[in-house]
Amino acid sequence: MWDRAEASLEEGLPFALYRKPDEIEIHGVFQSNNTLHHSKDFTEKGFVFAPFNSESNAVLIQPDNVLEGSFRTENEPSTKTISLDESGKGAHIDLVRNGIKEIEKGRLQKVVLSRKIEVPISKSPLEIFETLLNTYPNAFGYLFYHPEVGTWCGATPETLVKIKDKKLQTMSLAATLPYVDNKKPDWGDKEIEEQQMVSEYIGDKLAHTMERLEIDEAESVRAGNLWHLRSEVSGTMLPNLKVKEVIKALHPTPAVCGIPTKEAQQFIQANENYQRTFYTGFLGELNLRAQGELSLFVNLRCMQLETDIASIFVGGGITEASDPESEWIETQNKSKTMLGVL
Ligand SMILES: C=C(O[C@@H]1C=C(C(=O)O)C=C[C@H]1O)C(=O)O
């Protein structure tokens, strides 16, 4: 599979390699020509790669060749010290301040604001991906390539939605604290409320589409060097509900956009200093195992790889209680997930 991926990179042919959280199998979806396909309604078969902007088309890699292999994780001792760069601090703090002002004016309840960090790289995409798989066995790890889209990889802790036999699973994931050895996180009211907002939003969005819907209590989950708060959400879809409607209801959730969605989207578009493209979009398996079965993840803790440079994308949820300096530190901490594999 690795040779095949290497050859596809050389020949400019699209593919995706991925490993689901806590699994050992690696899957490869390879397309045998370089056409740029899109998914119209998520009934197609393949690997989907969708941008943040829900109005734009989702890219589809057609499964001309599907390969499976296993990957034995070697726990690579992390000898690396990650050096963080303070450039971009002023701009990010201003962005967060503007977000807080907008919330104070009553136009928004929450908005997720992000930035892009460019770093030089010397490793190949496959080398980076291998390190990523070794470093983050609990994440959804992927490497995506399409000559017209670019090369992306990531290790995301967040499920957008899984569907099988009309049973649906998703999650409300928000709030962040750094991981400290042998210590449980001590969540403040700001974090607890921030995550509850996401849970309530998902509940409201899905309620009318489900026969039954359960939202679990929030629990602390570790994602690399970070903690998050997560509630698992599960339900049974109404018989005639289409997958497209579920995705439309869920993407983008306030874990990556804000509340209300449209106003938050507009604020992000007008104020962030770059284009998110596929960061905070979603990706994963579409009808590959069975029609109506999918496993999609939110594109977080990710980066776009170019020949000598990687662009790492990081953001955080802003509410009225946010402190701009802490939000800057949070994005610095989040950047360590990808910096750690370069
Ligand atoms: C936006 C990101 O992460 C999201 C935002 C979080 C937060 O605001 O605390 C936590 C997890 C994710 O839902 C990111 O990692 O870039």
mmCIF file of N, CA and C in Angstrom, residues 193-253:
data_model
loop_
_atom_site.group_PDB
_atom_site.id
_atom_site.type_symbol
_atom_site.label_atom_id
_atom_site.label_comp_id
_atom_site.label_asym_id
_atom_site.label_seq_id
_atom_site.Cartn_x
_atom_site.Cartn_y
_atom_site.Cartn_z
ATOM 1 N N GLU A 193 -19.673 25.528 29.847
ATOM 2 C CA GLU A 193 -20.756 26.158 29.079
ATOM 3 C C GLU A 193 -20.519 26.054 27.580
ATOM 4 N N GLU A 194 -19.260 26.248 27.192
ATOM 5 C CA GLU A 194 -18.906 26.208 25.772
ATOM 6 C C GLU A 194 -19.262 24.846 25.166
ATOM 7 N N GLN A 195 -18.981 23.782 25.923
ATOM 8 C CA GLN A 195 -19.263 22.447 25.398
ATOM 9 C C GLN A 195 -20.768 22.176 25.433
ATOM 10 N N GLN A 196 -21.463 22.689 26.472
ATOM 11 C CA GLN A 196 -22.920 22.487 26.540
ATOM 12 C C GLN A 196 -23.630 23.145 25.364
ATOM 13 N N MET A 197 -23.106 24.325 24.965
ATOM 14 C CA MET A 197 -23.703 25.023 23.811
ATOM 15 C C MET A 197 -23.664 24.132 22.583
ATOM 16 N N VAL A 198 -22.527 23.444 22.405
ATOM 17 C CA VAL A 198 -22.384 22.578 21.230
ATOM 18 C C VAL A 198 -23.350 21.399 21.325
ATOM 19 N N SER A 199 -23.450 20.805 22.531
ATOM 20 C CA SER A 199 -24.372 19.663 22.717
ATOM 21 C C SER A 199 -25.817 20.079 22.431
ATOM 22 N N GLU A 200 -26.208 21.246 22.961
ATOM 23 C CA GLU A 200 -27.595 21.689 22.758
ATOM 24 C C GLU A 200 -27.875 21.934 21.290
ATOM 25 N N TYR A 201 -26.909 22.528 20.625
ATOM 26 C CA TYR A 201 -27.068 22.832 19.203
ATOM 27 C C TYR A 201 -27.259 21.532 18.407
ATOM 28 N N ILE A 202 -26.393 20.550 18.675
ATOM 29 C CA ILE A 202 -26.489 19.278 17.943
ATOM 30 C C ILE A 202 -27.837 18.615 18.245
ATOM 31 N N GLY A 203 -28.248 18.649 19.514
ATOM 32 C CA GLY A 203 -29.547 18.086 19.901
ATOM 33 C C GLY A 203 -30.679 18.754 19.129
ATOM 34 N N ASP A 204 -30.678 20.100 19.083
ATOM 35 C CA ASP A 204 -31.739 20.829 18.374
ATOM 36 C C ASP A 204 -31.749 20.488 16.892
ATOM 37 N N LYS A 205 -30.546 20.430 16.298
ATOM 38 C CA LYS A 205 -30.452 20.190 14.857
ATOM 39 C C LYS A 205 -30.927 18.796 14.474
ATOM 40 N N LEU A 206 -30.676 17.825 15.357
ATOM 41 C CA LEU A 206 -30.988 16.443 14.994
ATOM 42 C C LEU A 206 -32.364 15.994 15.464
ATOM 43 N N ALA A 207 -32.919 16.685 16.474
ATOM 44 C CA ALA A 207 -34.143 16.209 17.124
ATOM 45 C C ALA A 207 -35.228 15.810 16.118
ATOM 46 N N HIS A 208 -35.476 16.648 15.107
ATOM 47 C CA HIS A 208 -36.601 16.370 14.209
ATOM 48 C C HIS A 208 -36.286 15.297 13.159
ATOM 49 N N THR A 209 -35.033 14.839 13.130
ATOM 50 C CA THR A 209 -34.653 13.869 12.102
ATOM 51 C C THR A 209 -34.484 12.455 12.684
ATOM 52 N N MET A 210 -34.672 12.340 13.987
ATOM 53 C CA MET A 210 -34.341 11.085 14.658
ATOM 54 C C MET A 210 -35.561 10.475 15.334
ATOM 55 N N GLU A 211 -35.584 9.147 15.359
ATOM 56 C CA GLU A 211 -36.629 8.458 16.110
ATOM 57 C C GLU A 211 -36.321 8.539 17.600
ATOM 58 N N ARG A 212 -35.060 8.542 17.895
ATOM 59 C CA ARG A 212 -34.596 8.504 19.281
ATOM 60 C C ARG A 212 -33.251 9.213 19.283
ATOM 61 N N LEU A 213 -32.974 9.989 20.290
ATOM 62 C CA LEU A 213 -31.690 10.682 20.332
ATOM 63 C C LEU A 213 -31.192 10.739 21.764
ATOM 64 N N GLU A 214 -29.970 10.293 21.973
ATOM 65 C CA GLU A 214 -29.400 10.331 23.330
ATOM 66 C C GLU A 214 -28.131 11.151 23.332
ATOM 67 N N ILE A 215 -28.029 12.055 24.291
ATOM 68 C CA ILE A 215 -26.792 12.823 24.441
ATOM 69 C C ILE A 215 -26.218 12.504 25.814
ATOM 70 N N ASP A 216 -25.053 11.900 25.836
ATOM 71 C CA ASP A 216 -24.446 11.493 27.107
ATOM 72 C C ASP A 216 -23.877 12.692 27.866
ATOM 73 N N GLU A 217 -23.608 12.466 29.135
ATOM 74 C CA GLU A 217 -22.917 13.479 29.958
ATOM 75 C C GLU A 217 -21.542 13.746 29.367
ATOM 76 N N ALA A 218 -21.040 14.945 29.556
ATOM 77 C CA ALA A 218 -19.710 15.257 29.041
ATOM 78 C C ALA A 218 -18.638 14.539 29.848
ATOM 79 N N GLU A 219 -17.602 14.067 29.165
ATOM 80 C CA GLU A 219 -16.459 13.455 29.859
ATOM 81 C C GLU A 219 -15.166 14.024 29.289
ATOM 82 N N SER A 220 -14.091 13.935 30.065
ATOM 83 C CA SER A 220 -12.793 14.432 29.589
ATOM 84 C C SER A 220 -12.171 13.388 28.686
ATOM 85 N N VAL A 221 -11.698 13.816 27.522
ATOM 86 C CA VAL A 221 -11.001 12.892 26.625
ATOM 87 C C VAL A 221 -9.662 13.506 26.242
ATOM 88 N N ARG A 222 -8.667 12.632 26.131
ATOM 89 C CA ARG A 222 -7.337 13.127 25.789
ATOM 90 C C ARG A 222 -7.109 13.051 24.285
ATOM 91 N N ALA A 223 -6.529 14.102 23.731
ATOM 92 C CA ALA A 223 -6.136 14.100 22.318
ATOM 93 C C ALA A 223 -4.703 14.603 22.267
ATOM 94 N N GLY A 224 -3.741 13.665 22.281
ATOM 95 C CA GLY A 224 -2.325 14.043 22.265
ATOM 96 C C GLY A 224 -1.969 14.833 23.509
ATOM 97 N N ASN A 225 -1.500 16.055 23.325
ATOM 98 C CA ASN A 225 -1.068 16.880 24.459
ATOM 99 C C ASN A 225 -2.207 17.743 25.024
ATOM 100 N N LEU A 226 -3.447 17.387 24.661
ATOM 101 C CA LEU A 226 -4.595 18.213 25.078
ATOM 102 C C LEU A 226 -5.704 17.374 25.701
ATOM 103 N N TRP A 227 -6.531 18.063 26.486
ATOM 104 C CA TRP A 227 -7.797 17.488 26.949
ATOM 105 C C TRP A 227 -8.943 18.231 26.289
ATOM 106 N N HIS A 228 -10.021 17.485 26.011
ATOM 107 C CA HIS A 228 -11.250 18.131 25.567
ATOM 108 C C HIS A 228 -12.413 17.579 26.390
ATOM 109 N N LEU A 229 -13.552 18.279 26.296
ATOM 110 C CA LEU A 229 -14.786 17.742 26.862
ATOM 111 C C LEU A 229 -15.618 17.170 25.721
ATOM 112 N N ARG A 230 -16.142 15.972 25.946
ATOM 113 C CA ARG A 230 -16.887 15.320 24.861
ATOM 114 C C ARG A 230 -18.153 14.659 25.379
ATOM 115 N N SER A 231 -19.247 14.857 24.648
ATOM 116 C CA SER A 231 -20.470 14.079 24.896
ATOM 117 C C SER A 231 -20.719 13.230 23.671
ATOM 118 N N GLU A 232 -20.969 11.957 23.884
ATOM 119 C CA GLU A 232 -21.308 11.099 22.751
ATOM 120 C C GLU A 232 -22.799 11.262 22.468
ATOM 121 N N VAL A 233 -23.146 11.276 21.191
ATOM 122 C CA VAL A 233 -24.532 11.465 20.777
ATOM 123 C C VAL A 233 -24.902 10.271 19.900
ATOM 124 N N SER A 234 -26.070 9.660 20.156
ATOM 125 C CA SER A 234 -26.463 8.536 19.306
ATOM 126 C C SER A 234 -27.959 8.567 19.061
ATOM 127 N N GLY A 235 -28.352 7.990 17.953
ATOM 128 C CA GLY A 235 -29.773 7.994 17.632
ATOM 129 C C GLY A 235 -30.092 7.081 16.478
ATOM 130 N N THR A 236 -31.386 6.950 16.193
ATOM 131 C CA THR A 236 -31.834 6.167 15.042
ATOM 132 C C THR A 236 -32.520 7.124 14.080
ATOM 133 N N MET A 237 -32.083 7.093 12.846
ATOM 134 C CA MET A 237 -32.613 8.033 11.855
ATOM 135 C C MET A 237 -34.054 7.667 11.470
ATOM 136 N N LEU A 238 -34.882 8.659 11.202
ATOM 137 C CA LEU A 238 -36.231 8.397 10.690
ATOM 138 C C LEU A 238 -36.087 7.679 9.349
ATOM 139 N N PRO A 239 -37.010 6.763 9.013
ATOM 140 C CA PRO A 239 -36.809 5.872 7.866
ATOM 141 C C PRO A 239 -36.462 6.576 6.545
ATOM 142 N N ASN A 240 -37.116 7.708 6.260
ATOM 143 C CA ASN A 240 -36.875 8.310 4.946
ATOM 144 C C ASN A 240 -35.806 9.402 4.929
ATOM 145 N N LEU A 241 -35.153 9.572 6.042
ATOM 146 C CA LEU A 241 -34.158 10.642 6.135
ATOM 147 C C LEU A 241 -32.937 10.341 5.263
ATOM 148 N N LYS A 242 -32.517 11.337 4.495
ATOM 149 C CA LYS A 242 -31.354 11.135 3.621
ATOM 150 C C LYS A 242 -30.074 11.558 4.346
ATOM 151 N N VAL A 243 -28.991 10.898 3.989
ATOM 152 C CA VAL A 243 -27.686 11.199 4.584
ATOM 153 C C VAL A 243 -27.329 12.670 4.353
ATOM 154 N N LYS A 244 -27.661 13.160 3.164
ATOM 155 C CA LYS A 244 -27.372 14.550 2.820
ATOM 156 C C LYS A 244 -27.995 15.522 3.839
ATOM 157 N N GLU A 245 -29.213 15.186 4.291
ATOM 158 C CA GLU A 245 -29.886 16.071 5.255
ATOM 159 C C GLU A 245 -29.193 16.015 6.627
ATOM 160 N N VAL A 246 -28.693 14.854 6.971
ATOM 161 C CA VAL A 246 -27.978 14.728 8.252
ATOM 162 C C VAL A 246 -26.707 15.579 8.206
ATOM 163 N N ILE A 247 -25.976 15.464 7.093
ATOM 164 C CA ILE A 247 -24.722 16.214 6.978
ATOM 165 C C ILE A 247 -25.020 17.717 6.965
ATOM 166 N N LYS A 248 -26.080 18.090 6.282
ATOM 167 C CA LYS A 248 -26.462 19.501 6.226
ATOM 168 C C LYS A 248 -26.816 20.016 7.629
ATOM 169 N N ALA A 249 -27.452 19.175 8.405
ATOM 170 C CA ALA A 249 -27.829 19.588 9.771
ATOM 171 C C ALA A 249 -26.583 19.736 10.650
ATOM 172 N N LEU A 250 -25.577 18.899 10.404
ATOM 173 C CA LEU A 250 -24.437 18.878 11.326
ATOM 174 C C LEU A 250 -23.254 19.755 10.924
ATOM 175 N N HIS A 251 -23.024 19.923 9.645
ATOM 176 C CA HIS A 251 -21.811 20.642 9.213
ATOM 177 C C HIS A 251 -22.126 22.066 8.766
ATOM 178 N N PRO A 252 -21.415 23.072 9.269
ATOM 179 C CA PRO A 252 -20.407 23.006 10.317
ATOM 180 C C PRO A 252 -21.036 23.161 11.709
ATOM 181 N N THR A 253 -20.625 22.319 12.640
ATOM 182 C CA THR A 253 -21.147 22.420 14.009
ATOM 183 C C THR A 253 -20.470 23.612 14.711
#
